[in-house]
Amino acid sequence: MRTLLAGCGLALILSGCGGPSISDAAVRDFQSKARADVPYMERYGDVSDYRTLLEAICDSLDGGQSYKLVSRTVAAYINKEAYDGEVDSLIKIGHETGCPDVKMPDLA
């Protein structure tokens, strides 16, 4: 798998490195939902941050499938804990990890 950029934990990555913090419980809940939604992730070990999740999905699946799975995991997270600016951060991470098809799901 590609080398990951270190420095920001899940909470900082999702809030744009310096935005509002996300509780540990919310992070654990997101990780649990992500692992349940993407069962093959176990072969990669613990999903410790969102970048890892996106990279693994993009490494493993084609564009259409990754769009669907990323949308579901993002929806599970955003419905739990939403902050201003997270949508832009998530889209940016998707592009940085080489998965330009990643788009935010319609939560309406």
Tab-separated table of C-alpha atoms in Angstrom:
chain	number	residue	atom	x	y	z
A	1	MET	CA	0.000	0.000	0.000
A	2	ARG	CA	1.167	3.525	-0.639
A	3	THR	CA	3.031	5.312	2.124
A	4	LEU	CA	0.650	7.307	4.266
A	5	LEU	CA	1.265	10.882	5.267
A	6	ALA	CA	1.610	11.109	9.032
A	7	GLY	CA	0.862	14.009	11.317
A	8	CYS	CA	-2.906	14.221	11.578
A	9	GLY	CA	-5.088	11.669	13.333
A	10	LEU	CA	-8.578	10.804	12.098
A	11	ALA	CA	-10.161	13.702	13.961
A	12	LEU	CA	-7.752	16.263	12.538
A	13	ILE	CA	-7.878	14.866	9.005
A	14	LEU	CA	-11.666	14.906	8.965
A	15	SER	CA	-11.844	18.424	10.371
A	16	GLY	CA	-9.104	19.810	8.137
A	17	CYS	CA	-6.151	19.572	10.560
A	18	GLY	CA	-7.047	22.040	13.242
A	19	GLY	CA	-10.824	22.236	13.117
A	20	PRO	CA	-13.172	21.038	15.837
A	21	SER	CA	-12.184	17.794	17.495
A	22	ILE	CA	-14.182	14.598	17.175
A	23	SER	CA	-14.763	12.486	20.262
A	24	ASP	CA	-12.948	9.169	20.673
A	25	ALA	CA	-16.330	7.441	20.839
A	26	ALA	CA	-17.341	8.931	17.475
A	27	VAL	CA	-14.034	7.841	15.952
A	28	ARG	CA	-14.459	4.286	17.282
A	29	ASP	CA	-18.049	4.227	16.017
A	30	PHE	CA	-16.917	5.329	12.547
A	31	GLN	CA	-14.106	2.767	12.475
A	32	SER	CA	-16.530	0.036	13.537
A	33	LYS	CA	-19.031	1.001	10.825
A	34	ALA	CA	-16.256	1.225	8.238
A	35	ARG	CA	-14.945	-2.235	9.098
A	36	ALA	CA	-18.454	-3.707	9.072
A	37	ASP	CA	-19.229	-2.055	5.743
A	38	VAL	CA	-15.932	-3.151	4.199
A	39	PRO	CA	-15.275	-6.629	5.671
A	40	TYR	CA	-12.205	-7.319	3.526
A	41	MET	CA	-10.485	-4.406	5.302
A	42	GLU	CA	-9.383	-6.876	7.987
A	43	ARG	CA	-6.554	-7.989	5.711
A	44	TYR	CA	-5.114	-4.471	6.056
A	45	GLY	CA	-5.269	-4.471	9.868
A	46	ASP	CA	-6.827	-1.718	11.947
A	47	VAL	CA	-8.409	1.164	10.079
A	48	SER	CA	-6.692	3.890	12.081
A	49	ASP	CA	-7.534	6.852	9.884
A	50	TYR	CA	-9.726	7.804	6.971
A	51	ARG	CA	-6.822	8.060	4.547
A	52	THR	CA	-5.995	4.390	5.217
A	53	LEU	CA	-9.594	3.414	4.521
A	54	LEU	CA	-9.730	5.325	1.241
A	55	GLU	CA	-6.368	4.021	0.065
A	56	ALA	CA	-7.311	0.426	0.803
A	57	ILE	CA	-10.639	0.772	-0.980
A	58	CYS	CA	-9.026	2.417	-3.996
A	59	ASP	CA	-6.275	-0.213	-4.080
A	60	SER	CA	-8.789	-3.066	-3.945
A	61	LEU	CA	-11.761	-2.074	-6.059
A	62	ASP	CA	-12.659	-0.457	-9.334
A	63	GLY	CA	-14.107	3.048	-9.478
A	64	GLY	CA	-17.784	2.142	-9.392
A	65	GLN	CA	-17.449	-0.207	-6.443
A	66	SER	CA	-15.200	2.153	-4.493
A	67	TYR	CA	-17.664	4.993	-5.029
A	68	LYS	CA	-20.458	2.890	-3.568
A	69	LEU	CA	-18.496	1.639	-0.558
A	70	VAL	CA	-16.890	4.977	0.243
A	71	SER	CA	-20.283	6.669	-0.006
A	72	ARG	CA	-21.797	4.252	2.505
A	73	THR	CA	-18.952	4.578	5.016
A	74	VAL	CA	-18.892	8.360	4.686
A	75	ALA	CA	-22.667	8.486	5.123
A	76	ALA	CA	-22.371	6.379	8.276
A	77	TYR	CA	-19.811	8.809	9.666
A	78	ILE	CA	-21.449	12.079	8.622
A	79	ASN	CA	-24.808	11.018	10.032
A	80	LYS	CA	-23.120	10.443	13.400
A	81	GLU	CA	-20.922	13.517	13.686
A	82	ALA	CA	-20.879	16.441	11.228
A	83	TYR	CA	-18.742	19.573	11.250
A	84	ASP	CA	-18.361	22.516	8.881
A	85	GLY	CA	-15.669	21.907	6.306
A	86	GLU	CA	-15.619	18.119	6.575
A	87	VAL	CA	-17.176	17.579	3.171
A	88	ASP	CA	-14.344	19.507	1.507
A	89	SER	CA	-11.741	17.666	3.604
A	90	LEU	CA	-13.131	14.255	2.648
A	91	ILE	CA	-13.260	15.098	-1.056
A	92	LYS	CA	-9.687	16.443	-0.889
A	93	ILE	CA	-8.458	13.259	0.817
A	94	GLY	CA	-10.194	11.190	-1.870
A	95	HIS	CA	-8.351	13.069	-4.603
A	96	GLU	CA	-5.005	12.902	-2.778
A	97	THR	CA	-5.287	9.129	-2.441
A	98	GLY	CA	-5.832	8.659	-6.162
A	99	CYS	CA	-9.547	7.975	-5.978
A	100	PRO	CA	-11.045	10.943	-7.852
A	101	ASP	CA	-14.395	9.194	-8.229
A	102	VAL	CA	-15.037	9.613	-4.496
A	103	LYS	CA	-17.936	11.993	-3.974
A	104	MET	CA	-20.009	12.755	-0.934
A	105	PRO	CA	-23.254	10.769	-0.806
A	106	ASP	CA	-26.558	12.599	-0.956
A	107	LEU	CA	-27.750	12.489	2.648
A	108	ALA	CA	-31.091	14.206	1.972
